XYZ file of C-alpha atoms in Angstrom:
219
model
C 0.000 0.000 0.000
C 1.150 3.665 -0.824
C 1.299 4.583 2.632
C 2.307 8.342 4.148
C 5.098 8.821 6.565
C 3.630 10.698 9.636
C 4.736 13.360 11.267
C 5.093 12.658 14.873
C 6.902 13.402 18.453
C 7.847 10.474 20.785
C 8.919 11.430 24.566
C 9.925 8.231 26.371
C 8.899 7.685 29.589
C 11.039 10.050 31.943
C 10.950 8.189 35.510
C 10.733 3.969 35.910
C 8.559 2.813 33.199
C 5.626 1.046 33.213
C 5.466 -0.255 29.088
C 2.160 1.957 28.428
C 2.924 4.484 25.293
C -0.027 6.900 24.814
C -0.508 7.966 21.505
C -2.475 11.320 20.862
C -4.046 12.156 18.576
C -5.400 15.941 17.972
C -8.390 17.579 16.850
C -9.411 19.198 13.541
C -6.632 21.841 12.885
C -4.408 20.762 15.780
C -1.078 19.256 15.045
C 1.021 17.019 16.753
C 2.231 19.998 19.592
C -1.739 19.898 20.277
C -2.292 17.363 22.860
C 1.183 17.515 24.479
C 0.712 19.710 27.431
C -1.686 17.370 28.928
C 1.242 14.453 28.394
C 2.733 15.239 32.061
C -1.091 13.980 33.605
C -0.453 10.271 32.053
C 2.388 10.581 34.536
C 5.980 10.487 34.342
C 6.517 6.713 33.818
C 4.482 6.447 30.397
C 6.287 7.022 26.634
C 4.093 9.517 25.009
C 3.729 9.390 20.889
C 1.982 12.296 19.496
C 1.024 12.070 15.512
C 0.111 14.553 12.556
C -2.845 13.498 10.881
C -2.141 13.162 6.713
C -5.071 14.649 5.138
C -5.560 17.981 4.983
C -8.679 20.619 4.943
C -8.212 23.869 3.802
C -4.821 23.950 5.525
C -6.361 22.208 8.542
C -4.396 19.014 9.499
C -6.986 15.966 9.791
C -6.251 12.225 10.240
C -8.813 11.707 7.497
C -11.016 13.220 4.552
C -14.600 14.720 5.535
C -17.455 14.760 2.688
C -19.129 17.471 5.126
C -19.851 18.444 8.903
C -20.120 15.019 10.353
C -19.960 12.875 6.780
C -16.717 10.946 6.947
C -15.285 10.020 3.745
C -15.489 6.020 5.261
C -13.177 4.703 2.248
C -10.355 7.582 3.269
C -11.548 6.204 7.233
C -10.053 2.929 6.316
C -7.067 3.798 4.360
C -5.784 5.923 6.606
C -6.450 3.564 9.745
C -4.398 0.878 8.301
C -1.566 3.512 7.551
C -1.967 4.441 10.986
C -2.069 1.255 12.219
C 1.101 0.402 10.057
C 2.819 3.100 10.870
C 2.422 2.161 15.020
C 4.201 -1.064 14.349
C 6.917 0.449 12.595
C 7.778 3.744 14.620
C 7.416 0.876 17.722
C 10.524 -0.797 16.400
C 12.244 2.821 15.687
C 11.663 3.504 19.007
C 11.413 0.914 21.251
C 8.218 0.728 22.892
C 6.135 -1.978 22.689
C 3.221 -1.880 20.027
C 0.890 -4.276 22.289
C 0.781 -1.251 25.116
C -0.279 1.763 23.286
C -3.227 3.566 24.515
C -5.091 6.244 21.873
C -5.881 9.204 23.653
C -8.150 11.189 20.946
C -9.942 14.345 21.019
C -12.571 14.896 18.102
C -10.972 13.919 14.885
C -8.206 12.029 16.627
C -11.133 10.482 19.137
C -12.742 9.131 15.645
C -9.449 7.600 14.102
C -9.071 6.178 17.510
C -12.836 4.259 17.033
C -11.925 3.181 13.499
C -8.401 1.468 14.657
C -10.803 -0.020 17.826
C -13.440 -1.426 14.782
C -10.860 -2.273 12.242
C -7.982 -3.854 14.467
C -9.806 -4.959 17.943
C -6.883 -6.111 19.116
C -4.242 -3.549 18.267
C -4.951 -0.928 21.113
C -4.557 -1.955 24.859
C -7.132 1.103 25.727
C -8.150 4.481 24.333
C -10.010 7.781 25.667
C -12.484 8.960 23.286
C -13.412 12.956 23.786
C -15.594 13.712 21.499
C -16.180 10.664 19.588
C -18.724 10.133 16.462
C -18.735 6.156 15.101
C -16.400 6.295 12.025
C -17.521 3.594 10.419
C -21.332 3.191 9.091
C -21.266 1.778 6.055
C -20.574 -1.926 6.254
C -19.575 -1.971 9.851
C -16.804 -4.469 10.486
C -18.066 -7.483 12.396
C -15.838 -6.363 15.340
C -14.931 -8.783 18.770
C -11.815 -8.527 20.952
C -10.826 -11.148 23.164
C -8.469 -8.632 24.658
C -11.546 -6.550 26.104
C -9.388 -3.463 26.042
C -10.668 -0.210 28.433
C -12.233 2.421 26.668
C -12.907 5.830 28.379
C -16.006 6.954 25.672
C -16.940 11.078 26.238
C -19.304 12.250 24.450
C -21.170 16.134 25.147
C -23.901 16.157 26.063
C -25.117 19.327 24.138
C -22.642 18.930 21.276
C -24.139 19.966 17.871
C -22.351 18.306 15.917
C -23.291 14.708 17.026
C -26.755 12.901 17.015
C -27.067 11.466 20.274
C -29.085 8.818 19.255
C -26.233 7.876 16.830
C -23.774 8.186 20.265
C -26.354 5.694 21.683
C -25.515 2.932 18.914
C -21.896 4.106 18.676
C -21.638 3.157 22.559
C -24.084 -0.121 22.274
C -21.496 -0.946 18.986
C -18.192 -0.771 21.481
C -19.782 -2.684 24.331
C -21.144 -5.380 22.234
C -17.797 -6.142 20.634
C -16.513 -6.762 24.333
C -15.000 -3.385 24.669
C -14.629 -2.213 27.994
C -17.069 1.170 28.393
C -16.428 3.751 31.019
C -19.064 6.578 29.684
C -18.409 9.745 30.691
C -21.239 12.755 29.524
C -19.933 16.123 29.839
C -22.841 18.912 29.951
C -20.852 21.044 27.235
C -20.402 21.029 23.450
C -17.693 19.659 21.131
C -15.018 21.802 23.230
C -12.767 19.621 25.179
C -13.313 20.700 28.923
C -11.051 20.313 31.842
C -13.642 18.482 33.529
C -12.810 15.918 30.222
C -9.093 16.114 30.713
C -9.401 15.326 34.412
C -12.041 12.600 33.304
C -9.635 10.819 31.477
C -6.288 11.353 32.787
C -8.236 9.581 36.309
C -9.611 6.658 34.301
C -5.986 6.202 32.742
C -3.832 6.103 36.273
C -6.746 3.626 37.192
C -6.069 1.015 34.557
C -2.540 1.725 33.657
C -1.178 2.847 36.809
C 2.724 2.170 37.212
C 2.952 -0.743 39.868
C 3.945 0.334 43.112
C 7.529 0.834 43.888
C 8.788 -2.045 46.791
C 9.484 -0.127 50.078
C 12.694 -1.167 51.392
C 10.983 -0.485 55.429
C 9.416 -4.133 55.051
């Protein structure tokens, strides 16, 4: 396949490590500077990979084409989520984190190539955190099961505009029923990211992916 190199920032993990890389991925018009400031909050023991999305709109960097305000181009949706998905295994072996512990952590855009990785390779991620998410994938919907049952930390807003909640309603049915695990989180705001979303998810993330506890040499 005539796969894109991405553009992308790796930070490994700065104290002992605990093997989780988080990958984020930015918003419409973000870059992959976008997401980093909230890096530190994964705390200090995870790698953190931050990626450009390919496609662009109107200068806008996206991860992939739009035919219009909430109308994903879904043949552009897969492409690009087995470049991404490609391009994971490859920068893993660059860098030297391991592929099997990389947890999405999407906002928007990056929230929605996050889903379509979760439908097209169930197995791939080890958890993600959806802000903002709209299903990706419509048009014949990948019969999707993971044996892995990987966390997912789904956030939708509740007055958000852009997203039919009844199609947030199948969306989250869709994850659970593959075996996904759902931790639903609905913000009373739009499709701005909130702090009450970043504290959301940085709290479900230190639950499941916690670094193990140091030994204490007292005992």
């Amino acid at each position: 396949m005539n796969y894109q190199p991405l553009h992308y920032i790796y930070q490994a993990a700065t104290s002992i490590p605990t093997g989780v890389t988080v990958l984020l991925l930015h918003g419409t018009g973000g870059d992959e500077r976008d997401l980093l400031p909230l890096a530190q909050g994964f705390g200090p023991g995870v790698n953190v990979l931050s990626v450009r999305g390919n496609v662009s709109e109107g200068g806008m960097p996206r991860f992939f084409r739009r035919l219009g305000m909430g109308v994903f181009d879904e043949d552009d949706v897969r492409f690009r989520t087995h470049e991404l998905a490609a391009f994971l295994v490859q920068v893993s072996q660059k860098e030297g984190f391991d592929a099997t512990q990389v947890v999405a952590v999407g906002y928007s855009n990056g929230a929605n190539i996050a889903g379509s990785l979760l439908l097209l390779y169930p197995e791939l991620l080890a958890g993600a955190v959806l802000w903002r998410p709209m299903q990706p994938l419509t048009r014949d919907v990948p019969a999707v099961h993971t044996t892995r049952r990987p966390p997912v930390f789904f956030n939708p807003g509740s007055r958000d505009p852009t997203v039919d909640p009844a199609a947030t309603e199948r969306y989250a049915a869709l994850l659970s029923a593959a075996g996904f695990q759902l931790t639903r989180q609905d913000t009373p705001a739009g499709h701005n990211l909130t702090p009450a979303d970043v504290d959301g998810g940085i709290a479900w993330f230190r639950q499941h992916f916690a670094a193990p506890a140091a030994p204490n040499p007292a005992r």
